[in-house]
Short mmCIF file of C-alpha atoms in Angstrom, two decimals:
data_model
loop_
_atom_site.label_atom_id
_atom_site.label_comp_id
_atom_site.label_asym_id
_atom_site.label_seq_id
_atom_site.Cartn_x
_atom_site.Cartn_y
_atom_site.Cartn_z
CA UNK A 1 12.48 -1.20 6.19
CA UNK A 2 11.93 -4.91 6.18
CA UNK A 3 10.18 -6.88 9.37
CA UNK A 4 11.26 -10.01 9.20
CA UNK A 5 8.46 -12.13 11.37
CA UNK A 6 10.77 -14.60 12.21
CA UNK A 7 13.95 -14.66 14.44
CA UNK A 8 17.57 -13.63 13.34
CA UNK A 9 18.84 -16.98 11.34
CA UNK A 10 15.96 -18.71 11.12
CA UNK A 11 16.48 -20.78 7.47
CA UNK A 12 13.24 -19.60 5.56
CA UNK A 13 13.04 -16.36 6.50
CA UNK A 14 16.89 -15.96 6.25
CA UNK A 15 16.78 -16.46 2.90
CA UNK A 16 13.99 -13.53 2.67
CA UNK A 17 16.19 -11.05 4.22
CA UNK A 18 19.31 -12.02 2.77
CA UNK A 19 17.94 -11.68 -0.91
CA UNK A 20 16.27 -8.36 0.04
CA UNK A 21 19.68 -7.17 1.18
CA UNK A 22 21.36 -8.20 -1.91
CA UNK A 23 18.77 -6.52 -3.72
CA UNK A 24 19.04 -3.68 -1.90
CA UNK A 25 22.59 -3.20 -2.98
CA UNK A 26 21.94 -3.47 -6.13
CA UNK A 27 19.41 -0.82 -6.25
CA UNK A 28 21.37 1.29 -4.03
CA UNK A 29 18.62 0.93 -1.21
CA UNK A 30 18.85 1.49 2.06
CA UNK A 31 17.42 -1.47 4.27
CA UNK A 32 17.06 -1.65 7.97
CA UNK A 33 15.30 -5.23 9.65
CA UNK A 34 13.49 -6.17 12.54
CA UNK A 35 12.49 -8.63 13.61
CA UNK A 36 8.88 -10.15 14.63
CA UNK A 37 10.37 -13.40 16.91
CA UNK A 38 7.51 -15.47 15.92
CA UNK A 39 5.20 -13.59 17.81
CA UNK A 40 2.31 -10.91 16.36
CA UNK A 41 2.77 -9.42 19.75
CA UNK A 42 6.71 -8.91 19.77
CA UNK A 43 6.17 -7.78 16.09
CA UNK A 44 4.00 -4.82 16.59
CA UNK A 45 6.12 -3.95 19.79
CA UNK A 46 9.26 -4.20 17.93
CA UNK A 47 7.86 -1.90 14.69
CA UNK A 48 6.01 0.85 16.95
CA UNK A 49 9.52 0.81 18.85
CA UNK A 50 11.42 1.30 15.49
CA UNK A 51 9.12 4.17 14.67
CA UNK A 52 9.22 6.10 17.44
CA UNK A 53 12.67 6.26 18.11
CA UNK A 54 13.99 6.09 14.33
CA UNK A 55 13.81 8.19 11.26
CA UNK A 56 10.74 7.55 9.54
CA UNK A 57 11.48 5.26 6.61
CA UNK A 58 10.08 5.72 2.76
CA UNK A 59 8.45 2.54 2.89
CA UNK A 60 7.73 -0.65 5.04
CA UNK A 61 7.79 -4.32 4.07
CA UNK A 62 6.17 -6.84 6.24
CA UNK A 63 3.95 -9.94 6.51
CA UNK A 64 0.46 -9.53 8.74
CA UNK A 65 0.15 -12.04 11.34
CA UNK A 66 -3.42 -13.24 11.78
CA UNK A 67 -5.14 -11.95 15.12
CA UNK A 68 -4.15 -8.53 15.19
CA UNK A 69 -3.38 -7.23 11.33
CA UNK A 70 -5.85 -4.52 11.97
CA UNK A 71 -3.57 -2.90 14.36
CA UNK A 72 -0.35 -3.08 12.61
CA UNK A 73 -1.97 -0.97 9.48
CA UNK A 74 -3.29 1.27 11.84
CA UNK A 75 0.45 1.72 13.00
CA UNK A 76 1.66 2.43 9.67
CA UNK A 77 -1.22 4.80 8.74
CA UNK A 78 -0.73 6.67 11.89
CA UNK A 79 2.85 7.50 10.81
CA UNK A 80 1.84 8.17 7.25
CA UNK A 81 4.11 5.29 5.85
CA UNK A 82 3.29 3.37 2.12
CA UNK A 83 3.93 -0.09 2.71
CA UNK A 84 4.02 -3.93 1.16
CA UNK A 85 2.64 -6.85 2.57
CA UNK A 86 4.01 -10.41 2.01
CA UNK A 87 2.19 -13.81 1.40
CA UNK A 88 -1.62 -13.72 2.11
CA UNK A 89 -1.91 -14.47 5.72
CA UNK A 90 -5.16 -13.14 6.49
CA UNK A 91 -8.83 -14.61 5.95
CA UNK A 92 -12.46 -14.74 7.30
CA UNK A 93 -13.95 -11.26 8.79
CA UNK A 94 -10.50 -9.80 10.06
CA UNK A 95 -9.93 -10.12 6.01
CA UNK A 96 -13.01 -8.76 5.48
CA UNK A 97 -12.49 -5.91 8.21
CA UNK A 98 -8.79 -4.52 6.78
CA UNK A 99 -10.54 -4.92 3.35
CA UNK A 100 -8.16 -4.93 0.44
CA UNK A 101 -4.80 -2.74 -0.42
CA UNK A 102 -5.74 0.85 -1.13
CA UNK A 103 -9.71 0.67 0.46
CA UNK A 104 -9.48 1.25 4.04
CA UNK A 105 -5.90 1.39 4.37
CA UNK A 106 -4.83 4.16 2.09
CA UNK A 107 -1.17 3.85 2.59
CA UNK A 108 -1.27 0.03 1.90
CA UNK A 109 0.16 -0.25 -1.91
CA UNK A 110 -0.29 -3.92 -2.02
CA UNK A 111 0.34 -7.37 -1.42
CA UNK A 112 2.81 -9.43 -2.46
CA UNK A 113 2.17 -13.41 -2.49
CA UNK A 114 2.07 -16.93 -4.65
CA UNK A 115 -0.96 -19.43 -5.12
CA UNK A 116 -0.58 -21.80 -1.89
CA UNK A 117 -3.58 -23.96 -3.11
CA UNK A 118 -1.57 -24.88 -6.38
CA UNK A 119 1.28 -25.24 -4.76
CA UNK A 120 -0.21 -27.94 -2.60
CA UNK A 121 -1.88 -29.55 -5.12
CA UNK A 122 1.42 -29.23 -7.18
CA UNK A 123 3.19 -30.85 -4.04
CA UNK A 124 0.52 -33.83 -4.10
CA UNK A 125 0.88 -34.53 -7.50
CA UNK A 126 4.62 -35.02 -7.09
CA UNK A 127 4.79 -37.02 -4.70
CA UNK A 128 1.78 -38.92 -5.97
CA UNK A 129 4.30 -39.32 -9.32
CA UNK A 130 7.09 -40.40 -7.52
CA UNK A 131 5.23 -43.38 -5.88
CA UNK A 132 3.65 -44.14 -8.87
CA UNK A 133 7.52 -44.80 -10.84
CA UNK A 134 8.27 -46.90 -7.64
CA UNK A 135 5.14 -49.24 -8.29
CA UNK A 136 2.47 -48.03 -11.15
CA UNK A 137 0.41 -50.82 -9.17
CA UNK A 138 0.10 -49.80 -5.76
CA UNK A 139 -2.32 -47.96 -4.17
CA UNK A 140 -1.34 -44.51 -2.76
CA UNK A 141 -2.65 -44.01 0.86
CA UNK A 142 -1.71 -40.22 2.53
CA UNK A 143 -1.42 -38.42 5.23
CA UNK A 144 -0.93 -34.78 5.28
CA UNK A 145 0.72 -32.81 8.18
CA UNK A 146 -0.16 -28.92 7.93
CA UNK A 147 1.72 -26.13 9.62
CA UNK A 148 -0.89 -24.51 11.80
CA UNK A 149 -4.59 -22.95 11.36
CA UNK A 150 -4.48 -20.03 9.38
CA UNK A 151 -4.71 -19.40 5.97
CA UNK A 152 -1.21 -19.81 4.61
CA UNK A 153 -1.10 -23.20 5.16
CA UNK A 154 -4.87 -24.48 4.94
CA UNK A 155 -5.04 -23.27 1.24
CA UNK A 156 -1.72 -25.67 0.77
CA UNK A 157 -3.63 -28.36 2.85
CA UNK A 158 -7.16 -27.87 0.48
CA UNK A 159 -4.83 -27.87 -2.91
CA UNK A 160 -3.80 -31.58 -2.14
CA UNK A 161 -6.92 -33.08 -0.64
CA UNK A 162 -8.37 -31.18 -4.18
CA UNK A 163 -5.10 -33.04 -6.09
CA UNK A 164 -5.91 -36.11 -3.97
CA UNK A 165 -9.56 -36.51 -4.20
CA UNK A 166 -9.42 -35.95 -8.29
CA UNK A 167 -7.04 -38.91 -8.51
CA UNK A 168 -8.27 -41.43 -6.00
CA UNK A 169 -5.89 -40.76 -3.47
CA UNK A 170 -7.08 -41.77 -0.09
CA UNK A 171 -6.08 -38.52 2.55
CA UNK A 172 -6.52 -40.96 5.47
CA UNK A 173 -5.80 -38.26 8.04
CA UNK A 174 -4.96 -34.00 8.47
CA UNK A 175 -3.04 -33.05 11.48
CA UNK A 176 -1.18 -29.85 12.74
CA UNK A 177 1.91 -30.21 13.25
CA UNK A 178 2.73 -26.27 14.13
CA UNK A 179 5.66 -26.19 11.73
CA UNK A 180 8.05 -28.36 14.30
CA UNK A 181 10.10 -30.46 13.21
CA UNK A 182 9.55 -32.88 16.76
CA UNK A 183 6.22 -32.31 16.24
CA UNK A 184 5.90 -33.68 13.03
CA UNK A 185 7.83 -36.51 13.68
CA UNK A 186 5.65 -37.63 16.80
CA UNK A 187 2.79 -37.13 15.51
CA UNK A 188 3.88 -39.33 12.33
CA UNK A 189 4.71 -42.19 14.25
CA UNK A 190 1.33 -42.01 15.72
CA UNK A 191 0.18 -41.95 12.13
CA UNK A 192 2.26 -44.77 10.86
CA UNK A 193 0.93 -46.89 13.43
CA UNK A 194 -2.27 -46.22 12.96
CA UNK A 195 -2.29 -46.15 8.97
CA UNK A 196 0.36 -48.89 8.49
CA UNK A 197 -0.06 -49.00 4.77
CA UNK A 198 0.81 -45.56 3.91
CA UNK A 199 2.66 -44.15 1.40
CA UNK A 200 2.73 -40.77 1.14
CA UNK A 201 3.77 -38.25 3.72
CA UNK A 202 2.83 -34.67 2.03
CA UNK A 203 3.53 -31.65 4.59
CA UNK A 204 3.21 -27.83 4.22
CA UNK A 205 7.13 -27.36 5.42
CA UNK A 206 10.30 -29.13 4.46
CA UNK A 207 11.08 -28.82 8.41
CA UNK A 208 8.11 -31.24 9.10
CA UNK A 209 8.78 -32.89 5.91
CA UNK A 210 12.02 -34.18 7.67
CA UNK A 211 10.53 -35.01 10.55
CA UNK A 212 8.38 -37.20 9.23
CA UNK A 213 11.27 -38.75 7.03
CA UNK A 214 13.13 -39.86 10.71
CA UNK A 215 9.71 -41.18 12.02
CA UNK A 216 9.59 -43.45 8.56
CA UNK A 217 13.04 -44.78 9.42
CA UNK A 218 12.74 -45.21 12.89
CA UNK A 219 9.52 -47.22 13.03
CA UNK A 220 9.91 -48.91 9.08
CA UNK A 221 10.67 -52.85 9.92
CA UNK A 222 10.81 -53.51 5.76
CA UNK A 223 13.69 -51.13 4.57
CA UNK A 224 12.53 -51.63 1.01
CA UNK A 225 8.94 -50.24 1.45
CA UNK A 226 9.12 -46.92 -0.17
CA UNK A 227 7.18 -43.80 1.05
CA UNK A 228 7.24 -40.76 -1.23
CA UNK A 229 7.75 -37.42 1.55
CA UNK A 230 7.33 -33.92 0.48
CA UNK A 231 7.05 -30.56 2.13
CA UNK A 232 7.93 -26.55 1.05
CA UNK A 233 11.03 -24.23 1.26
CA UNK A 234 13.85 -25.57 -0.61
CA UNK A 235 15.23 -25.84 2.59
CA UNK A 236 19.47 -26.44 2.12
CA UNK A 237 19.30 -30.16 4.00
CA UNK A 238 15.99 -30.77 1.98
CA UNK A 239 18.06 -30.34 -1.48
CA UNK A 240 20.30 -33.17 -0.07
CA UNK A 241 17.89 -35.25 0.81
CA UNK A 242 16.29 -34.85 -2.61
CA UNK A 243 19.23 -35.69 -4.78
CA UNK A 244 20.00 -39.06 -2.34
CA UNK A 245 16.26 -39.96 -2.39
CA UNK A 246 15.07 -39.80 1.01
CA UNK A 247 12.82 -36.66 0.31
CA UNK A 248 11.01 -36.74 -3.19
CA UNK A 249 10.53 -32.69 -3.51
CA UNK A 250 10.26 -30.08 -2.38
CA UNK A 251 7.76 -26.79 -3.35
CA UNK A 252 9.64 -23.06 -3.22
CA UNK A 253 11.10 -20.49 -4.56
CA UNK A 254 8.45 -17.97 -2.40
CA UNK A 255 11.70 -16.64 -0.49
CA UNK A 256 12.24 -14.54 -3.69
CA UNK A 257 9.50 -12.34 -2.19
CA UNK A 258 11.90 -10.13 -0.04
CA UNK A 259 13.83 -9.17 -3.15
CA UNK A 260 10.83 -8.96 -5.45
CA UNK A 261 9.46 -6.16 -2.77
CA UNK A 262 12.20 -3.70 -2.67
CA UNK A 263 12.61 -4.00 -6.46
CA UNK A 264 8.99 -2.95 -6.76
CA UNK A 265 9.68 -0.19 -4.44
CA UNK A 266 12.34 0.93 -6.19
CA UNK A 267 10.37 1.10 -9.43
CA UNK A 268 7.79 3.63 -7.38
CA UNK A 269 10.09 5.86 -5.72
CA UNK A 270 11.56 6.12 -8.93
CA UNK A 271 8.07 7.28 -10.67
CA UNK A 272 6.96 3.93 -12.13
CA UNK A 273 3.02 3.92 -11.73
CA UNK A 274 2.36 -0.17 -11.27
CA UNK A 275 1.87 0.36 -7.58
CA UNK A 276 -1.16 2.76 -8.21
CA UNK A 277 -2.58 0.40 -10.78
CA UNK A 278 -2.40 -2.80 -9.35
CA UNK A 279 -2.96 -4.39 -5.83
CA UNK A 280 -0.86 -7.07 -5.79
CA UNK A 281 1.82 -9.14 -7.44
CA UNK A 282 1.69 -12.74 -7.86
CA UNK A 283 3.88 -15.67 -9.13
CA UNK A 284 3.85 -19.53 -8.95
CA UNK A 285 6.15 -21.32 -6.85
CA UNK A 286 8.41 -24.67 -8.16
CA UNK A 287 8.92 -28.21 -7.54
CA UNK A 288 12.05 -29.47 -7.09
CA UNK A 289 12.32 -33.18 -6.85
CA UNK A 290 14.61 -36.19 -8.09
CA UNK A 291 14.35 -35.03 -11.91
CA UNK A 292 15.31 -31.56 -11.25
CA UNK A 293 17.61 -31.43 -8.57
CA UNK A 294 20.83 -31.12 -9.89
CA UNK A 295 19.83 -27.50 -11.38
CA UNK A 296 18.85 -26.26 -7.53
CA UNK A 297 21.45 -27.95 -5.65
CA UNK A 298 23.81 -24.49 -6.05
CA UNK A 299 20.82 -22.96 -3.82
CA UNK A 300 22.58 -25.00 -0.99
CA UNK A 301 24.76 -23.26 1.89
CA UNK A 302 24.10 -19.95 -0.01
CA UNK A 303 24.56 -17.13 2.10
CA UNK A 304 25.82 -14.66 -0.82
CA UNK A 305 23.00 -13.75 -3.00
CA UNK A 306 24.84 -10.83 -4.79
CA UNK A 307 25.01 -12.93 -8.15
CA UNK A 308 21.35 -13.33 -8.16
CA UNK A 309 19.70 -9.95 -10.19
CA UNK A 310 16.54 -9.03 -9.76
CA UNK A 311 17.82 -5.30 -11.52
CA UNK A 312 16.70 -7.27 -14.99
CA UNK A 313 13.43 -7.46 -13.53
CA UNK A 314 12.52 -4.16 -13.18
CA UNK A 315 9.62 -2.63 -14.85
CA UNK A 316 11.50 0.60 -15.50
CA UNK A 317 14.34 -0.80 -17.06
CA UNK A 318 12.20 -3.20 -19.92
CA UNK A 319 9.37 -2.44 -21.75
CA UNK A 320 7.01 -4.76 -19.45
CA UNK A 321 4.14 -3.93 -17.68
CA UNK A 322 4.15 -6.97 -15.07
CA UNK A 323 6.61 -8.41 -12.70
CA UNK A 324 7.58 -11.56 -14.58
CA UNK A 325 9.82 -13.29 -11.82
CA UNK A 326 9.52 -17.19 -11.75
CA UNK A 327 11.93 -19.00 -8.68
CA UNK A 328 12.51 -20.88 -11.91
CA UNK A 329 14.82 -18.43 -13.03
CA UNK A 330 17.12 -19.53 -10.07
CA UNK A 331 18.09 -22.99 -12.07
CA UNK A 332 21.42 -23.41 -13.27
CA UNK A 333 22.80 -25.95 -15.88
CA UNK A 334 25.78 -27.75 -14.70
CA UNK A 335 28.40 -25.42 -15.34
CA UNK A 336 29.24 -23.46 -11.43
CA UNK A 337 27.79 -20.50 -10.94
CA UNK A 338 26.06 -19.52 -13.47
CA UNK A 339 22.36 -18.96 -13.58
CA UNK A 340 20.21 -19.85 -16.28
CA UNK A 341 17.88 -16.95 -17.87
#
């Protein structure tokens, strides 16, 4: 069973469930979803409703929601059921109370999740780039707009202002823009006027990414002054915006995770051992920006993610003894529909 945090439809963590699905299919797994609304509280409502009333499923797939992570394991260990957890959400002492997969939590098999500090600083150096072709002689002046406080996307905020701070890059301000679009955008033209002179607008979501892209253009007298604007998802608009140049990139590929969790699942109901050797699986995330576009932009619209195989990837049908799944393996050369290996 997969608890999708979000609401039905919601792009992101569409694209989670969707490729979970189709990987489900192919594995011949059974998948049932809820879903968390955006809330930690209608999440834990909505899972201790689904276990009560439903057959009790082989395994659970979810993402903890900081504030009350200690209850939802407690859920799952009441009931006895082996579960995944996506992305690392939690940090300080409630980290330090739950402890890691397999320590307190007996039933917790592991954790699932990418390096959100490189992927900022990955972010920061592309857009840093991308100003840099414009005019090797100007000098970049950020701001960065975060999601909200927690850990998922402070460790994307501390990877740029790392990025930033090793190449001179002046980080004139950090706000929170709590991953809304309108947020973002009015918070940017607070910015702009404020920091007239800069240049670079890096943010932890595509969604505020393109917010901050409208305040540019609404409040931008001199249509030839060029401001390099990043965020993360590979978002389907944001691949648009890439290839006509009004974004310069875009970090993802992390929505893999849904299908990368019932795969390893899979592998251990079928007798493979990595789950009781390991904690965790791990892989980097991609930029896709003006360079690389053109191999992403079949991402777009897709709501039919049967072609995509994670089967190949599984650790009981190769000789491997990690998960080697890169978002990279998504890019295509020009020809339609097909997906390079």
């Amino acid at each position: 069973m997969l608890v999708n945090p979000s609401v039905s439809g919601e792009p992101f963590w569409q694209k989670v469930e969707s490729i979970a699905q189709a990987a489900s299919k192919q594995l011949n797994v059974k998948l049932d979803v809820i879903y968390g609304d955006g809330s930690r509280y209608i999440q834990l409502a909505e899972l201790q409703k689904y276990l009560e009333y439903r057959a009790t499923p082989d395994f659970v797939v979810l993402m903890l929601y900081p504030g009350n992570a200690e209850q939802h394991l407690d859920l799952l260990e009441k009931y006895g059921i082996q579960y995944l957890t996506l992305e690392q959400t939690i940090n300080g002492p409630e980290q330090t109370e739950i402890g890691k997969p397999g320590q307190r939590y007996k039933n917790w098999l592991g954790e699932i999740y990418f390096d959100n500090f490189r992927a900022g600083a990955e972010l920061a150096k592309a857009l840093t780039e991308s100003l840099r072709e414009q005019d090797s002689q100007v000098k970049p002046q950020a701001i960065a707009i975060n999601g909200h406080y927690g850990s998922e996307s402070d460790a994307r905020n501390q990877g740029a202002q790392s990025y930033f701070g090793s190449q001179g890059v002046a980080l004139q301000q950090s706000i929170y823009a709590s991953w809304s679009k309108t947020q973002a955008m009015e918070k940017t033209q607070r910015l702009l006027k404020r920091y007239p002179e800069t240049n670079i607008i890096w943010s932890a979501s595509d969604l505020m990414a393109m917010g901050a892209l409208s305040a540019v253009k609404q409040q931008s007298s001199d249509k030839e002054r060029f401001v390099a604007i990043g965020g993360f998802d590979w978002l389907n608009d944001t691949l648009g915006l890439i290839e006509k140049g009004e974004l310069q990139a875009s970090v993802g590929g992390h929505f893999i995770m849904g299908g990368l969790a019932i795969l390893s699942l899979y592998d251990r109901f079928h007798g493979h051992k990595y789950w009781q050797e390991h904690q965790s699986i791990t892989y980097p995330l991609v930029v896709i920006n003006g360079h690389n576009v053109h191999r992403y932009l079949w991402l777009a619209d897709k709501s039919d993610w049967s072609g995509v195989d994670f089967s190949k990837f599984s650790l009981l049908k190769n000789k491997q003894t990690q998960y080697l799944v890169s978002p990279e393996f998504l890019a295509r050369e020009t020809a339609p529909g097909v997906i390079s290996e």
